[in-house]
Amino acid sequence: MAKLEEKNPWHKDYGVLKNTIYILKKEKQYCSSAVWFKLMGIVCGSVLSYFWGVFGKYVIDIVQSGNSKEACLRALLNLILLAGSAVAVLTLGNIAAENKTWYRFIKIRMHMILERIDKALHMSYQLLEQPEVLDIHQRATSATGGNSNGVEGMMRLMSTLGRNLFTVIVTSFAVVVLDWRLIFALIVITVVQYLYFMRIIKLDKINYWNVLTPVNREVNYMERVTQDFDYAKEIRLFHMKDFLLAKQKFIYAKQEKLHDYHFEIWFWHALVINCLYVVGRALVYAALFVAVLKNGMSIGDFTMFLALAISFSENLLSFLHRFGDYRNASMQVDDFRSFLEVSDEEKEKQYLPLPKADAYEIEFHDVSYRYAGATTDAVSHLNLKLHPGEKLAVVGLNGAGKTTFIKLLCRLYNPTEGYITLNGVDIQNYSREDYYQLFSPVFQNVEVFAFPIDENVSMKTPEKTDAEKVVAA
């Protein structure tokens, strides 16, 4: 990926932070309510993750308060009513956030697709045809594909990461209060888990998925050959049964060996991660036991700090895991933004108004055109004058430059050398849109849009289409 991006002169790297700000601006531009629902989901989802641990502390404190049963019961009922109301509000907010954001994200993405389409439609044909621009356009298209990719991926993952980060920040205070050394231990354990996870991902990609792809092609080919009726005659006539079965067993053995490797490395991953999980929990309990024995921590506080410490470590690990996906989505947003910022210098020029005349004379002045990356000209030093009313047939072998000549005439291409004039004035002095109005070309491949035939003829919206004029035409 990096090498491809270095070779493409149109690609730009914006970075995760700038892309995050960019996506937030797009959300505000196209559907500002998505931002507020996202924030609501972050807060509500975060609080719900450790709410019951805090609730348990107060329940235990009430039970151990030494008050009368009636007083304890009243306090518990009040707490339950308060906690129930809080949970109802938080749950409602979380559900609303989950159900109100996903289609808003799609709406925002569709607007960004329109941005991409608008850019492509207004870009000059010659620029759009360049391989590097086609490449960045294709990658911008992929970036607006939806789900966990590109622009929508950043929007969705931003909610998850925001909830993880908010939870980590809130619960970190409790962990520091419990024992400031514990937070460093939990961070180290979490980072080790994450680094080991990333190592397994890398090994799995290199030694399993990359190798499995060609092996799967071999498996599919052998299954097709041995079961396709088209090969049945040759297999029988030339006694190929044993040969093909041996071949298929050999390929299956290669596939099985790869599967064994895949499941083995993930087994060790699960073992190591769970061992580190146990170590982390042991440290949390150790810190809590010390707090109980030395500082006289109550059972209620024990319950609350346990829930907060566990929530801290789990959300930190989740944040690290999902940040890799977020970074990948951000790289795709780089592609989207790079395409939108492809500069078309002609748009910045000041143009002359196209002269209204009864007849136009077009002349090629020593015109040459060479395609990007080519070593020879497709059209070389062409001098030609097209007189008003003249009929001209351009004849030549395939590849002689006939289509290139027509594209130069229509100004889909600009000459590499020389220039073209309209009634003596260089056509570069007129806007493309005005100049295009002079032509009604019918190319070799005629494209008919999937619209009613009258709209194909008029190229206007239904209410602006004159049906009688279309029939007459």
mmCIF file of C-alpha atoms in Angstrom, residues 447-467 469-471:
data_model
loop_
_atom_site.group_PDB
_atom_site.id
_atom_site.type_symbol
_atom_site.label_atom_id
_atom_site.label_comp_id
_atom_site.label_asym_id
_atom_site.label_seq_id
_atom_site.Cartn_x
_atom_site.Cartn_y
_atom_site.Cartn_z
ATOM 1 C CA GLU A 447 -24.143 4.533 -24.597
ATOM 2 C CA VAL A 448 -27.881 4.521 -23.938
ATOM 3 C CA PHE A 449 -28.866 5.399 -20.382
ATOM 4 C CA ALA A 450 -31.438 3.321 -18.500
ATOM 5 C CA PHE A 451 -33.897 6.233 -18.706
ATOM 6 C CA PRO A 452 -37.043 6.663 -20.853
ATOM 7 C CA ILE A 453 -36.131 7.158 -24.503
ATOM 8 C CA ASP A 454 -37.416 10.744 -24.547
ATOM 9 C CA GLU A 455 -35.041 11.646 -21.700
ATOM 10 C CA ASN A 456 -32.172 9.945 -23.581
ATOM 11 C CA VAL A 457 -32.909 12.254 -26.511
ATOM 12 C CA SER A 458 -33.539 15.481 -24.585
ATOM 13 C CA MET A 459 -31.051 14.859 -21.750
ATOM 14 C CA LYS A 460 -33.376 16.876 -19.524
ATOM 15 C CA THR A 461 -35.600 16.100 -16.553
ATOM 16 C CA PRO A 462 -39.136 14.780 -17.367
ATOM 17 C CA GLU A 463 -40.832 18.122 -16.651
ATOM 18 C CA LYS A 464 -38.424 19.918 -19.000
ATOM 19 C CA THR A 465 -38.644 17.332 -21.785
ATOM 20 C CA ASP A 466 -40.755 18.253 -24.840
ATOM 21 C CA ALA A 467 -42.206 14.854 -25.839
ATOM 22 C CA LYS A 469 -40.213 17.555 -30.107
ATOM 23 C CA VAL A 470 -38.594 14.205 -29.241
ATOM 24 C CA VAL A 471 -41.051 12.322 -31.477
#
